[in-house]
Amino acid sequence: MFFRNVVCLLIGLIVGVRLTDFWDYVKLQQLSNNLRENYTNTTHSLGLRLRLTQEDTLADYLFNNTRVLCWIMTMPENHLKRAVHIRNTWGKRCNKLLFMSTKADSFLDTVPLDVPEGRDYLWHKTRAAFKYVYEHHGDEADWFLKADDDSYFIMENLRSFLYQYSADAPVYFGCKFHPFVKQGYMSGGAGYVLSRAALRRFAEVSASNTSAACTQNQLSEDKEMGICLQNAGVVAGDARDAEGAERFHPLAPIHLIPVDTSEWYPLYLFYKRDKNLQCCSRSAISFHYIKPKEFYVLDYLLYELRPFGVANVADTLPGKANMTSLLERWKHEVSDNIFKDED
């Protein structure tokens, strides 16, 4: 009797262990089948997530390592008509955003400058704005961007472009025009960005109020800025992409695509445009004459819309540039685009 009980117990244990093994095997098979069924979709979605994560990480890295202060040229009547739309869209991607006006506005937190309002005083307003930025925020960024209140900037493209250049070099970038200033100057409408060293030199020369360096003329802001920076030893750099396409644009996309509808723009460009090139760089940085609703359309197209099956492959950052040789080359460049008034 005892022996039979022992045998039954052993048989029960063996059967129990084998049933447990069988159940584990069934669960493993189910898991294996699920993995096989979802393999393709999982692989593609994982690859896409990895690429997007890499892009997000790269953008975050640039945000913290290529700091850009943006100041916006505006006026009281445009605070709610224009400037607020920058605050709601691309301005959020600046490391610091300032609105330069002639009237205090708590809603926008504007900086009221002691300058008469009006187009004739844009140069005076620009000088006062950069003076304020240098004195109050000069150590809070590496690069300092001036933009109009109807301009749109793709900040990620600006940072990836600036990454290769040292902010300790006296240089500035934008859409480079060539009439009137020997080394060229940057279009005011397209916006321009000064390095930390360029801002310091501009502030020092501008504060001297010497007519030989920075004039007090009530003329074109961008041209006067170009003259002043040239006299301060700040070099006008080349912001085009590797194919020679412009990154900063003084016009809206609708005026440039599919063809440039302006007559003056090609004439002013420092670098003669190749007729075989499309209007705008794939890494475009800015556009001008943007209407209020278009700020939100551009934001949606750039940051929300994702075509199915078209993955955003993460780019790599450019290597650091040799600033000494570049500054020397840019300083002595001569425009190949002859302007009619220069004949």
Tab-separated table of C-alpha atoms in Angstrom:
chain	number	residue	atom	x	y	z
A	1	MET	CA	0.000	0.000	0.000
A	2	PHE	CA	2.768	2.408	0.948
A	3	PHE	CA	4.720	1.579	-2.194
A	4	ARG	CA	1.663	2.206	-4.402
A	5	ASN	CA	1.093	5.602	-2.791
A	6	VAL	CA	4.689	6.620	-3.396
A	7	VAL	CA	4.444	5.573	-7.048
A	8	CYS	CA	1.242	7.587	-7.520
A	9	LEU	CA	2.833	10.615	-5.928
A	10	LEU	CA	5.854	10.416	-8.228
A	11	ILE	CA	3.655	9.965	-11.297
A	12	GLY	CA	1.580	12.991	-10.247
A	13	LEU	CA	4.692	15.120	-9.816
A	14	ILE	CA	6.056	14.083	-13.210
A	15	VAL	CA	2.758	14.778	-14.956
A	16	GLY	CA	2.472	18.145	-13.225
A	17	VAL	CA	5.977	19.182	-14.274
A	18	ARG	CA	5.353	18.091	-17.878
A	19	LEU	CA	2.021	19.965	-18.010
A	20	THR	CA	3.775	23.088	-16.737
A	21	ASP	CA	6.466	22.711	-19.415
A	22	PHE	CA	3.790	22.202	-22.063
A	23	TRP	CA	1.913	25.331	-20.990
A	24	ASP	CA	5.109	27.396	-21.097
A	25	TYR	CA	5.764	26.026	-24.570
A	26	VAL	CA	2.277	27.035	-25.738
A	27	LYS	CA	2.771	30.577	-24.406
A	28	LEU	CA	6.175	30.839	-26.085
A	29	GLN	CA	4.690	29.697	-29.384
A	30	GLN	CA	1.928	32.301	-29.129
A	31	LEU	CA	4.505	34.989	-28.375
A	32	SER	CA	6.649	33.834	-31.282
A	33	ASN	CA	3.696	33.956	-33.672
A	34	ASN	CA	2.775	37.474	-32.503
A	35	LEU	CA	6.336	38.640	-33.000
A	36	ARG	CA	6.463	37.165	-36.498
A	37	GLU	CA	3.133	38.745	-37.441
A	38	ASN	CA	4.200	42.184	-36.224
A	39	TYR	CA	7.850	41.974	-37.255
A	40	THR	CA	7.635	44.108	-40.380
A	41	ASN	CA	5.435	46.820	-38.909
A	42	THR	CA	7.421	46.895	-35.677
A	43	THR	CA	10.730	47.144	-37.528
A	44	HIS	CA	9.583	50.032	-39.686
A	45	SER	CA	7.923	51.941	-36.861
A	46	LEU	CA	10.895	51.376	-34.572
A	47	GLY	CA	13.287	52.642	-37.240
A	48	LEU	CA	11.123	55.705	-37.775
A	49	ARG	CA	10.920	56.359	-34.034
A	50	LEU	CA	14.682	56.019	-33.738
A	51	ARG	CA	15.219	58.516	-36.556
A	52	LEU	CA	12.726	60.979	-35.129
A	53	THR	CA	14.245	60.579	-31.671
A	54	GLN	CA	17.659	61.262	-33.139
A	55	GLU	CA	16.352	64.401	-34.860
A	56	ASP	CA	14.680	65.622	-31.676
A	57	THR	CA	17.856	65.006	-29.705
A	58	LEU	CA	19.919	66.855	-32.297
A	59	ALA	CA	17.548	69.838	-32.239
A	60	ASP	CA	17.656	69.876	-28.440
A	61	TYR	CA	21.446	69.711	-28.496
A	62	LEU	CA	21.636	72.668	-30.883
A	63	PHE	CA	19.126	74.646	-28.805
A	64	ASN	CA	21.442	74.419	-25.819
A	65	ASN	CA	24.772	74.697	-27.629
A	66	THR	CA	24.067	77.247	-30.376
A	67	ARG	CA	22.072	79.811	-28.440
A	68	VAL	CA	20.224	82.443	-30.470
A	69	LEU	CA	18.636	85.601	-29.096
A	70	CYS	CA	15.937	86.927	-31.447
A	71	TRP	CA	14.840	90.534	-31.387
A	72	ILE	CA	11.890	91.635	-33.487
A	73	MET	CA	11.566	95.085	-35.032
A	74	THR	CA	7.967	96.166	-34.516
A	75	MET	CA	5.802	99.216	-33.807
A	76	PRO	CA	2.746	99.873	-31.598
A	77	GLU	CA	0.159	99.416	-34.338
A	78	ASN	CA	1.691	96.052	-35.261
A	79	HIS	CA	1.862	94.515	-31.788
A	80	LEU	CA	-1.386	92.575	-32.254
A	81	LYS	CA	-1.470	92.637	-36.066
A	82	ARG	CA	1.920	91.016	-36.594
A	83	ALA	CA	4.263	90.597	-33.635
A	84	VAL	CA	1.950	88.394	-31.587
A	85	HIS	CA	1.951	85.795	-34.373
A	86	ILE	CA	5.729	85.473	-34.120
A	87	ARG	CA	5.405	84.905	-30.389
A	88	ASN	CA	2.834	82.172	-31.064
A	89	THR	CA	4.900	80.377	-33.719
A	90	TRP	CA	8.606	80.458	-34.537
A	91	GLY	CA	9.540	82.891	-31.767
A	92	LYS	CA	8.968	80.097	-29.235
A	93	ARG	CA	12.041	78.355	-30.645
A	94	CYS	CA	14.423	81.224	-29.890
A	95	ASN	CA	16.513	80.920	-26.754
A	96	LYS	CA	15.348	84.423	-25.896
A	97	LEU	CA	12.739	86.551	-27.684
A	98	LEU	CA	12.543	90.359	-27.468
A	99	PHE	CA	10.155	92.774	-29.164
A	100	MET	CA	11.646	96.206	-29.878
A	101	SER	CA	9.059	98.967	-30.184
A	102	THR	CA	8.573	102.584	-29.148
A	103	LYS	CA	5.772	101.893	-26.683
A	104	ALA	CA	5.552	99.619	-23.642
A	105	ASP	CA	3.117	96.728	-24.002
A	106	SER	CA	2.725	94.315	-21.076
A	107	PHE	CA	0.980	91.749	-23.274
A	108	LEU	CA	4.032	91.355	-25.537
A	109	ASP	CA	6.509	92.559	-22.923
A	110	THR	CA	7.987	94.990	-25.453
A	111	VAL	CA	11.163	96.993	-24.954
A	112	PRO	CA	10.223	100.665	-25.481
A	113	LEU	CA	13.086	102.424	-27.264
A	114	ASP	CA	13.586	106.173	-27.014
A	115	VAL	CA	13.459	106.691	-30.781
A	116	PRO	CA	10.866	108.436	-32.992
A	117	GLU	CA	8.560	106.026	-34.781
A	118	GLY	CA	8.514	105.780	-38.565
A	119	ARG	CA	10.396	104.315	-41.506
A	120	ASP	CA	12.866	107.217	-41.538
A	121	TYR	CA	14.080	106.155	-38.106
A	122	LEU	CA	14.611	102.428	-38.678
A	123	TRP	CA	18.386	102.804	-38.609
A	124	HIS	CA	18.242	104.703	-35.320
A	125	LYS	CA	15.877	102.079	-33.951
A	126	THR	CA	18.214	99.267	-35.014
A	127	ARG	CA	21.177	100.907	-33.313
A	128	ALA	CA	19.203	101.468	-30.129
A	129	ALA	CA	17.925	97.874	-30.165
A	130	PHE	CA	21.358	96.299	-30.555
A	131	LYS	CA	22.706	98.650	-27.871
A	132	TYR	CA	20.001	97.440	-25.482
A	133	VAL	CA	20.654	93.793	-26.351
A	134	TYR	CA	24.398	94.181	-25.802
A	135	GLU	CA	24.026	95.948	-22.468
A	136	HIS	CA	21.269	93.742	-21.019
A	137	HIS	CA	21.559	90.346	-22.714
A	138	GLY	CA	25.020	90.216	-24.293
A	139	ASP	CA	26.070	87.182	-22.270
A	140	GLU	CA	22.867	85.189	-22.747
A	141	ALA	CA	23.427	83.980	-26.316
A	142	ASP	CA	26.065	83.122	-28.890
A	143	TRP	CA	24.267	84.683	-31.856
A	144	PHE	CA	21.935	87.672	-32.105
A	145	LEU	CA	19.183	87.716	-34.721
A	146	LYS	CA	17.343	90.794	-35.989
A	147	ALA	CA	14.033	90.130	-37.760
A	148	ASP	CA	11.084	92.184	-38.968
A	149	ASP	CA	7.608	91.525	-37.560
A	150	ASP	CA	6.495	89.992	-40.871
A	151	SER	CA	9.364	87.503	-41.144
A	152	TYR	CA	9.317	83.754	-40.520
A	153	PHE	CA	12.427	81.855	-39.384
A	154	ILE	CA	13.123	78.122	-39.242
A	155	MET	CA	15.263	78.205	-36.123
A	156	GLU	CA	16.483	74.608	-36.392
A	157	ASN	CA	17.972	75.366	-39.810
A	158	LEU	CA	19.524	78.579	-38.520
A	159	ARG	CA	21.208	76.753	-35.635
A	160	SER	CA	22.469	73.884	-37.791
A	161	PHE	CA	23.968	76.445	-40.194
A	162	LEU	CA	25.588	78.503	-37.412
A	163	TYR	CA	26.922	75.447	-35.587
A	164	GLN	CA	30.020	75.234	-37.786
A	165	TYR	CA	31.076	78.835	-37.099
A	166	SER	CA	32.643	80.307	-33.997
A	167	ALA	CA	30.641	83.023	-32.232
A	168	ASP	CA	33.986	84.527	-31.197
A	169	ALA	CA	34.703	85.446	-34.830
A	170	PRO	CA	33.507	88.902	-36.003
A	171	VAL	CA	31.036	87.787	-38.676
A	172	TYR	CA	27.389	88.164	-39.602
A	173	PHE	CA	25.090	86.325	-42.010
A	174	GLY	CA	21.928	86.941	-44.020
A	175	CYS	CA	20.870	87.439	-47.620
A	176	LYS	CA	23.954	89.180	-48.977
A	177	PHE	CA	23.407	92.208	-51.237
A	178	HIS	CA	26.209	94.006	-53.047
A	179	PRO	CA	25.400	97.574	-54.140
A	180	PHE	CA	26.704	100.460	-52.015
A	181	VAL	CA	28.908	98.494	-49.558
A	182	LYS	CA	32.253	97.082	-50.660
A	183	GLN	CA	32.084	93.746	-48.836
A	184	GLY	CA	28.331	93.508	-49.255
A	185	TYR	CA	25.590	93.867	-46.664
A	186	MET	CA	22.629	91.835	-45.446
A	187	SER	CA	19.036	92.468	-46.511
A	188	GLY	CA	17.010	93.869	-43.635
A	189	GLY	CA	13.823	92.139	-44.724
A	190	ALA	CA	15.431	88.698	-44.837
A	191	GLY	CA	16.849	89.249	-41.369
A	192	TYR	CA	20.461	88.878	-40.282
A	193	VAL	CA	22.366	87.344	-37.405
A	194	LEU	CA	25.473	88.678	-35.648
A	195	SER	CA	28.009	86.613	-33.774
A	196	ARG	CA	28.815	87.497	-30.182
A	197	ALA	CA	32.067	89.106	-31.342
A	198	ALA	CA	30.263	91.075	-34.067
A	199	LEU	CA	27.733	92.419	-31.573
A	200	ARG	CA	30.525	93.576	-29.288
A	201	ARG	CA	32.363	95.378	-32.093
A	202	PHE	CA	29.156	96.983	-33.319
A	203	ALA	CA	28.283	98.201	-29.829
A	204	GLU	CA	31.732	99.682	-29.321
A	205	VAL	CA	31.852	101.464	-32.678
A	206	SER	CA	28.207	102.546	-32.622
A	207	ALA	CA	28.582	104.073	-29.165
A	208	SER	CA	31.401	106.316	-30.364
A	209	ASN	CA	29.002	108.292	-32.623
A	210	THR	CA	31.826	108.987	-35.079
A	211	SER	CA	30.555	109.661	-38.581
A	212	ALA	CA	33.453	107.687	-40.061
A	213	ALA	CA	32.186	104.463	-38.500
A	214	CYS	CA	28.413	104.575	-38.075
A	215	THR	CA	26.533	107.434	-39.672
A	216	GLN	CA	23.512	109.213	-38.255
A	217	ASN	CA	21.808	109.250	-41.650
A	218	GLN	CA	18.102	108.517	-41.899
A	219	LEU	CA	18.648	106.130	-44.779
A	220	SER	CA	18.153	102.411	-45.374
A	221	GLU	CA	18.681	100.501	-42.152
A	222	ASP	CA	20.305	97.464	-43.749
A	223	LYS	CA	22.728	99.477	-45.877
A	224	GLU	CA	23.770	101.683	-42.951
A	225	MET	CA	24.190	98.578	-40.801
A	226	GLY	CA	26.437	97.077	-43.475
A	227	ILE	CA	28.613	100.196	-43.617
A	228	CYS	CA	28.876	100.350	-39.843
A	229	LEU	CA	29.790	96.679	-39.472
A	230	GLN	CA	32.343	96.914	-42.281
A	231	ASN	CA	33.983	99.855	-40.507
A	232	ALA	CA	33.929	97.874	-37.269
A	233	GLY	CA	35.853	95.026	-38.872
A	234	VAL	CA	32.897	92.637	-38.984
A	235	VAL	CA	32.937	90.394	-42.052
A	236	ALA	CA	29.856	89.757	-44.211
A	237	GLY	CA	29.718	85.968	-44.505
A	238	ASP	CA	28.236	83.675	-47.143
A	239	ALA	CA	25.063	81.905	-45.972
A	240	ARG	CA	24.287	79.999	-49.180
A	241	ASP	CA	24.127	76.210	-49.174
A	242	ALA	CA	26.565	73.858	-50.893
A	243	GLU	CA	24.700	74.209	-54.199
A	244	GLY	CA	24.747	78.012	-54.080
A	245	ALA	CA	21.058	78.434	-53.194
A	246	GLU	CA	20.060	81.212	-50.805
A	247	ARG	CA	18.979	80.376	-47.251
A	248	PHE	CA	17.777	83.839	-46.154
A	249	HIS	CA	14.994	85.279	-48.335
A	250	PRO	CA	13.658	88.867	-48.457
A	251	LEU	CA	10.433	87.636	-50.072
A	252	ALA	CA	7.633	85.212	-49.202
A	253	PRO	CA	7.572	81.670	-50.671
A	254	ILE	CA	4.543	82.590	-52.788
A	255	HIS	CA	6.680	85.240	-54.538
A	256	LEU	CA	9.540	82.826	-55.164
A	257	ILE	CA	7.821	79.536	-56.023
A	258	PRO	CA	7.639	78.284	-58.700
A	259	VAL	CA	9.494	81.302	-60.117
A	260	ASP	CA	10.734	84.606	-58.719
A	261	THR	CA	8.127	87.240	-59.589
A	262	SER	CA	10.228	90.205	-58.472
A	263	GLU	CA	12.406	92.302	-60.768
A	264	TRP	CA	14.769	93.825	-58.200
A	265	TYR	CA	15.770	90.820	-56.079
A	266	PRO	CA	18.146	89.064	-58.536
A	267	LEU	CA	19.862	92.384	-59.269
A	268	TYR	CA	20.767	93.000	-55.626
A	269	LEU	CA	22.201	89.569	-54.828
A	270	PHE	CA	25.935	89.595	-54.100
A	271	TYR	CA	26.358	86.187	-55.728
A	272	LYS	CA	24.875	85.884	-59.191
A	273	ARG	CA	22.121	83.299	-59.066
A	274	ASP	CA	22.436	80.177	-61.201
A	275	LYS	CA	19.336	80.055	-63.410
A	276	ASN	CA	19.306	76.255	-63.114
A	277	LEU	CA	18.915	76.369	-59.337
A	278	GLN	CA	15.528	76.344	-57.650
A	279	CYS	CA	14.657	79.512	-55.792
A	280	CYS	CA	15.287	78.360	-52.269
A	281	SER	CA	17.641	76.126	-50.365
A	282	ARG	CA	16.357	72.849	-48.898
A	283	SER	CA	17.756	74.209	-45.642
A	284	ALA	CA	16.049	77.617	-45.958
A	285	ILE	CA	16.231	79.813	-42.860
A	286	SER	CA	13.954	82.825	-43.412
A	287	PHE	CA	11.191	84.361	-45.503
A	288	HIS	CA	9.777	87.902	-45.507
A	289	TYR	CA	6.367	89.526	-46.130
A	290	ILE	CA	4.524	86.753	-44.284
A	291	LYS	CA	0.838	87.483	-43.628
A	292	PRO	CA	-0.654	86.751	-40.171
A	293	LYS	CA	-2.448	83.520	-41.115
A	294	GLU	CA	0.590	82.282	-43.019
A	295	PHE	CA	2.639	82.063	-39.808
A	296	TYR	CA	0.360	79.257	-38.630
A	297	VAL	CA	0.231	77.588	-42.052
A	298	LEU	CA	4.027	77.450	-42.183
A	299	ASP	CA	4.193	76.152	-38.620
A	300	TYR	CA	1.742	73.369	-39.490
A	301	LEU	CA	3.515	72.378	-42.703
A	302	LEU	CA	6.929	72.323	-41.019
A	303	TYR	CA	6.184	70.857	-37.612
A	304	GLU	CA	2.886	68.951	-37.778
A	305	LEU	CA	2.310	67.533	-41.257
A	306	ARG	CA	3.977	64.169	-41.932
A	307	PRO	CA	3.471	62.497	-45.344
A	308	PHE	CA	2.789	58.778	-44.929
A	309	GLY	CA	5.743	56.593	-45.852
A	310	VAL	CA	8.180	59.495	-46.118
A	311	ALA	CA	10.557	59.321	-43.182
A	312	ASN	CA	12.479	62.320	-41.924
A	313	VAL	CA	16.038	61.042	-41.978
A	314	ALA	CA	18.128	62.794	-39.358
A	315	ASP	CA	20.865	65.032	-40.708
A	316	THR	CA	24.393	65.201	-39.396
A	317	LEU	CA	25.941	68.401	-38.131
A	318	PRO	CA	28.656	70.037	-40.248
A	319	GLY	CA	32.240	70.020	-39.071
A	320	LYS	CA	33.694	73.097	-37.443
A	321	ALA	CA	34.971	75.672	-39.960
A	322	ASN	CA	38.392	77.286	-40.155
A	323	MET	CA	37.278	80.807	-39.331
A	324	THR	CA	40.626	82.469	-40.071
A	325	SER	CA	40.700	81.411	-43.717
A	326	LEU	CA	36.968	81.955	-44.212
A	327	LEU	CA	36.998	85.482	-42.817
A	328	GLU	CA	39.963	86.349	-45.009
A	329	ARG	CA	38.234	84.977	-48.100
A	330	TRP	CA	34.875	86.626	-47.435
A	331	LYS	CA	36.551	89.932	-46.616
A	332	HIS	CA	38.093	90.151	-50.070
A	333	GLU	CA	35.288	88.661	-52.155
A	334	VAL	CA	34.054	90.686	-55.110
A	335	SER	CA	30.491	90.381	-56.346
A	336	ASP	CA	30.026	88.632	-59.678
A	337	ASN	CA	26.572	90.178	-60.106
A	338	ILE	CA	26.994	93.571	-61.796
A	339	PHE	CA	24.458	96.149	-60.604
A	340	LYS	CA	23.253	98.724	-63.143
A	341	ASP	CA	24.224	101.679	-60.922
A	342	GLU	CA	27.763	100.346	-60.620
A	343	ASP	CA	28.549	100.531	-64.326
